[in-house]
Amino acid sequence: MGRVQGKVALVTGAAAGIGRAAAVALAAEGAKVVVTDVDEKGGAETVDIIGKAGGEASFLPQDVADEARWQEIVAAVKEKHGALHILVNNAGIGVGARIFDMPVEDWRRQMAINVDGVFFGVKHGIPLMAESGGGSVVNISSVAGLQGAPGLAGYCATKGAVRLFTKAVALECAQEKMNVRVNSVHPGIIDTDIWNKIPQGGTSALQSDLIPEGANTIDAGALGEMAAPLGFAGIPADIANGIVFLASDESRYMTGSELVIDGGMTAR
Ligand SMILES: NC(=O)c1ccc[n+]([C@@H]2O[C@H](COP(=O)([O-])OP(=O)(O)OC[C@H]3O[C@@H](n4cnc5c(N)ncnc54)[C@H](O)[C@@H]3O)[C@@H](O)[C@H]2O)c1
């Protein structure tokens, strides 16, 4: 018996990185996983990886910043599986910029994906979860939702929002006796492609601070060595392990809480 045997899970941003690792781990523990992402090729690859490992998964293209699409996705999950028990709001982007130079378009795009996306997931996903007898929502925040980082002020704003939004929604679900738990996960430096996508050109505070000399993009491995007390960057599976725990009934007494997986970064 898997730890989430027979449950229906929806993981956003699951074409790569942490989302893919979460989808793979949930499927390995017996969940039927709906993989969504704007990246259709990567999404299909995730489904393929799960299928080859003997798990069950399907892909739906989704931009999490689009509310109407969220409604279609939840309707499609209900139609195919008749239920939703696990929702991992993982899709996210990082825009590095000195805040004084940040175009409002970048601010809004990051807010739309990292914050609106989580709001829509909660708004449209939780009613189906409640209808399904209950479940667990896992919102992916960051250490950047717990402490500031120069060059990442916009990103910190989105991840701080996810942290407190999670707590308030957890309380609403408890108050309404929905049997839905809602928690946030706070990864530290995890070696995924997000770090290669962050530099936007120009001279951001982030770039000058975090890009190792001679490199074009942020090297997550080098950054992990530098910034994490454990002395190395995490891998997506480190976060997926926490996600499976929060998704499963092992965490039945946890709601509105923060699971920090950061190699000690925020212990200082
Ligand atoms: N990697 C880290 O060090 C780290 C640290 C803290 C928090 N996080 C958070 O973890 C989550 C996953 O990040 P990752 O490191 O795996 O990044 P990643 O870039 O490897 O993967 C993110 C995925 O989200 C998808 N995505 C982007 N915009 C989308 C949209 N509008 N709709 C749907 N999907 C979209 C991308 O296509 C990609 O597949 C993010 O929320 C990120 O902020 C990452």
PDB file of N, CA and C in Angstrom, residues 3-36:
ATOM      1  N   ARG A   3       1.605   5.348   0.326  1.00  0.00           N
ATOM      2  CA  ARG A   3       1.226   6.304   1.386  1.00  0.00           C
ATOM      3  C   ARG A   3       0.095   7.235   0.962  1.00  0.00           C
ATOM      4  N   VAL A   4      -0.168   7.311  -0.354  1.00  0.00           N
ATOM      5  CA  VAL A   4      -1.317   8.098  -0.850  1.00  0.00           C
ATOM      6  C   VAL A   4      -2.107   7.233  -1.844  1.00  0.00           C
ATOM      7  N   GLN A   5      -2.216   5.965  -1.498  1.00  0.00           N
ATOM      8  CA  GLN A   5      -2.845   4.982  -2.379  1.00  0.00           C
ATOM      9  C   GLN A   5      -4.262   5.396  -2.793  1.00  0.00           C
ATOM     10  N   GLY A   6      -4.516   5.382  -4.094  1.00  0.00           N
ATOM     11  CA  GLY A   6      -5.868   5.622  -4.605  1.00  0.00           C
ATOM     12  C   GLY A   6      -6.311   7.072  -4.590  1.00  0.00           C
ATOM     13  N   LYS A   7      -5.476   7.953  -4.075  1.00  0.00           N
ATOM     14  CA  LYS A   7      -5.875   9.372  -4.040  1.00  0.00           C
ATOM     15  C   LYS A   7      -5.646  10.008  -5.415  1.00  0.00           C
ATOM     16  N   VAL A   8      -6.424  11.050  -5.676  1.00  0.00           N
ATOM     17  CA  VAL A   8      -6.257  11.797  -6.925  1.00  0.00           C
ATOM     18  C   VAL A   8      -5.492  13.073  -6.598  1.00  0.00           C
ATOM     19  N   ALA A   9      -4.371  13.277  -7.307  1.00  0.00           N
ATOM     20  CA  ALA A   9      -3.501  14.426  -7.032  1.00  0.00           C
ATOM     21  C   ALA A   9      -3.361  15.295  -8.278  1.00  0.00           C
ATOM     22  N   LEU A  10      -3.395  16.602  -8.074  1.00  0.00           N
ATOM     23  CA  LEU A  10      -3.139  17.558  -9.155  1.00  0.00           C
ATOM     24  C   LEU A  10      -1.872  18.323  -8.787  1.00  0.00           C
ATOM     25  N   VAL A  11      -0.878  18.300  -9.675  1.00  0.00           N
ATOM     26  CA  VAL A  11       0.381  19.012  -9.423  1.00  0.00           C
ATOM     27  C   VAL A  11       0.600  20.007 -10.547  1.00  0.00           C
ATOM     28  N   THR A  12       0.661  21.292 -10.210  1.00  0.00           N
ATOM     29  CA  THR A  12       0.909  22.314 -11.236  1.00  0.00           C
ATOM     30  C   THR A  12       2.418  22.510 -11.425  1.00  0.00           C
ATOM     31  N   GLY A  13       2.790  22.955 -12.603  1.00  0.00           N
ATOM     32  CA  GLY A  13       4.215  23.169 -12.885  1.00  0.00           C
ATOM     33  C   GLY A  13       4.992  21.868 -12.796  1.00  0.00           C
ATOM     34  N   ALA A  14       4.365  20.777 -13.227  1.00  0.00           N
ATOM     35  CA  ALA A  14       4.969  19.448 -13.027  1.00  0.00           C
ATOM     36  C   ALA A  14       5.743  18.956 -14.249  1.00  0.00           C
ATOM     37  N   ALA A  15       6.051  19.864 -15.186  1.00  0.00           N
ATOM     38  CA  ALA A  15       6.837  19.476 -16.370  1.00  0.00           C
ATOM     39  C   ALA A  15       8.328  19.429 -16.056  1.00  0.00           C
ATOM     40  N   ALA A  16       8.718  19.919 -14.872  1.00  0.00           N
ATOM     41  CA  ALA A  16      10.146  20.014 -14.567  1.00  0.00           C
ATOM     42  C   ALA A  16      10.351  20.133 -13.063  1.00  0.00           C
ATOM     43  N   GLY A  17      11.605  20.084 -12.668  1.00  0.00           N
ATOM     44  CA  GLY A  17      12.031  20.453 -11.316  1.00  0.00           C
ATOM     45  C   GLY A  17      11.258  19.808 -10.174  1.00  0.00           C
ATOM     46  N   ILE A  18      10.891  20.643  -9.222  1.00  0.00           N
ATOM     47  CA  ILE A  18      10.230  20.179  -7.993  1.00  0.00           C
ATOM     48  C   ILE A  18       8.856  19.584  -8.307  1.00  0.00           C
ATOM     49  N   GLY A  19       8.120  20.216  -9.221  1.00  0.00           N
ATOM     50  CA  GLY A  19       6.782  19.715  -9.576  1.00  0.00           C
ATOM     51  C   GLY A  19       6.857  18.320 -10.170  1.00  0.00           C
ATOM     52  N   ARG A  20       7.826  18.106 -11.073  1.00  0.00           N
ATOM     53  CA  ARG A  20       7.980  16.768 -11.647  1.00  0.00           C
ATOM     54  C   ARG A  20       8.338  15.761 -10.555  1.00  0.00           C
ATOM     55  N   ALA A  21       9.271  16.111  -9.695  1.00  0.00           N
ATOM     56  CA  ALA A  21       9.685  15.186  -8.626  1.00  0.00           C
ATOM     57  C   ALA A  21       8.495  14.862  -7.718  1.00  0.00           C
ATOM     58  N   ALA A  22       7.653  15.865  -7.453  1.00  0.00           N
ATOM     59  CA  ALA A  22       6.477  15.635  -6.599  1.00  0.00           C
ATOM     60  C   ALA A  22       5.497  14.700  -7.289  1.00  0.00           C
ATOM     61  N   ALA A  23       5.267  14.928  -8.588  1.00  0.00           N
ATOM     62  CA  ALA A  23       4.332  14.077  -9.339  1.00  0.00           C
ATOM     63  C   ALA A  23       4.836  12.629  -9.345  1.00  0.00           C
ATOM     64  N   VAL A  24       6.129  12.461  -9.585  1.00  0.00           N
ATOM     65  CA  VAL A  24       6.730  11.122  -9.639  1.00  0.00           C
ATOM     66  C   VAL A  24       6.613  10.442  -8.264  1.00  0.00           C
ATOM     67  N   ALA A  25       6.902  11.198  -7.206  1.00  0.00           N
ATOM     68  CA  ALA A  25       6.876  10.622  -5.846  1.00  0.00           C
ATOM     69  C   ALA A  25       5.450  10.274  -5.420  1.00  0.00           C
ATOM     70  N   LEU A  26       4.500  11.143  -5.750  1.00  0.00           N
ATOM     71  CA  LEU A  26       3.099  10.866  -5.378  1.00  0.00           C
ATOM     72  C   LEU A  26       2.590   9.630  -6.134  1.00  0.00           C
ATOM     73  N   ALA A  27       2.951   9.528  -7.416  1.00  0.00           N
ATOM     74  CA  ALA A  27       2.523   8.365  -8.207  1.00  0.00           C
ATOM     75  C   ALA A  27       3.163   7.092  -7.659  1.00  0.00           C
ATOM     76  N   ALA A  28       4.428   7.183  -7.244  1.00  0.00           N
ATOM     77  CA  ALA A  28       5.118   6.007  -6.692  1.00  0.00           C
ATOM     78  C   ALA A  28       4.460   5.546  -5.394  1.00  0.00           C
ATOM     79  N   GLU A  29       3.783   6.481  -4.721  1.00  0.00           N
ATOM     80  CA  GLU A  29       3.080   6.125  -3.466  1.00  0.00           C
ATOM     81  C   GLU A  29       1.599   5.848  -3.711  1.00  0.00           C
ATOM     82  N   GLY A  30       1.237   5.643  -4.993  1.00  0.00           N
ATOM     83  CA  GLY A  30      -0.104   5.131  -5.290  1.00  0.00           C
ATOM     84  C   GLY A  30      -1.144   6.141  -5.721  1.00  0.00           C
ATOM     85  N   ALA A  31      -0.757   7.420  -5.874  1.00  0.00           N
ATOM     86  CA  ALA A  31      -1.744   8.418  -6.306  1.00  0.00           C
ATOM     87  C   ALA A  31      -1.932   8.378  -7.822  1.00  0.00           C
ATOM     88  N   LYS A  32      -3.143   8.754  -8.255  1.00  0.00           N
ATOM     89  CA  LYS A  32      -3.387   8.991  -9.683  1.00  0.00           C
ATOM     90  C   LYS A  32      -3.102  10.460  -9.891  1.00  0.00           C
ATOM     91  N   VAL A  33      -2.099  10.771 -10.701  1.00  0.00           N
ATOM     92  CA  VAL A  33      -1.597  12.145 -10.753  1.00  0.00           C
ATOM     93  C   VAL A  33      -2.008  12.858 -12.046  1.00  0.00           C
ATOM     94  N   VAL A  34      -2.564  14.031 -11.872  1.00  0.00           N
ATOM     95  CA  VAL A  34      -2.828  14.915 -13.018  1.00  0.00           C
ATOM     96  C   VAL A  34      -1.705  15.949 -13.032  1.00  0.00           C
ATOM     97  N   VAL A  35      -0.926  15.892 -14.096  1.00  0.00           N
ATOM     98  CA  VAL A  35       0.233  16.771 -14.283  1.00  0.00           C
ATOM     99  C   VAL A  35      -0.236  17.960 -15.111  1.00  0.00           C
ATOM    100  N   THR A  36       0.014  19.187 -14.648  1.00  0.00           N
ATOM    101  CA  THR A  36      -0.313  20.335 -15.502  1.00  0.00           C
ATOM    102  C   THR A  36       0.903  21.263 -15.604  1.00  0.00           C
TER     103      THR A  36
END
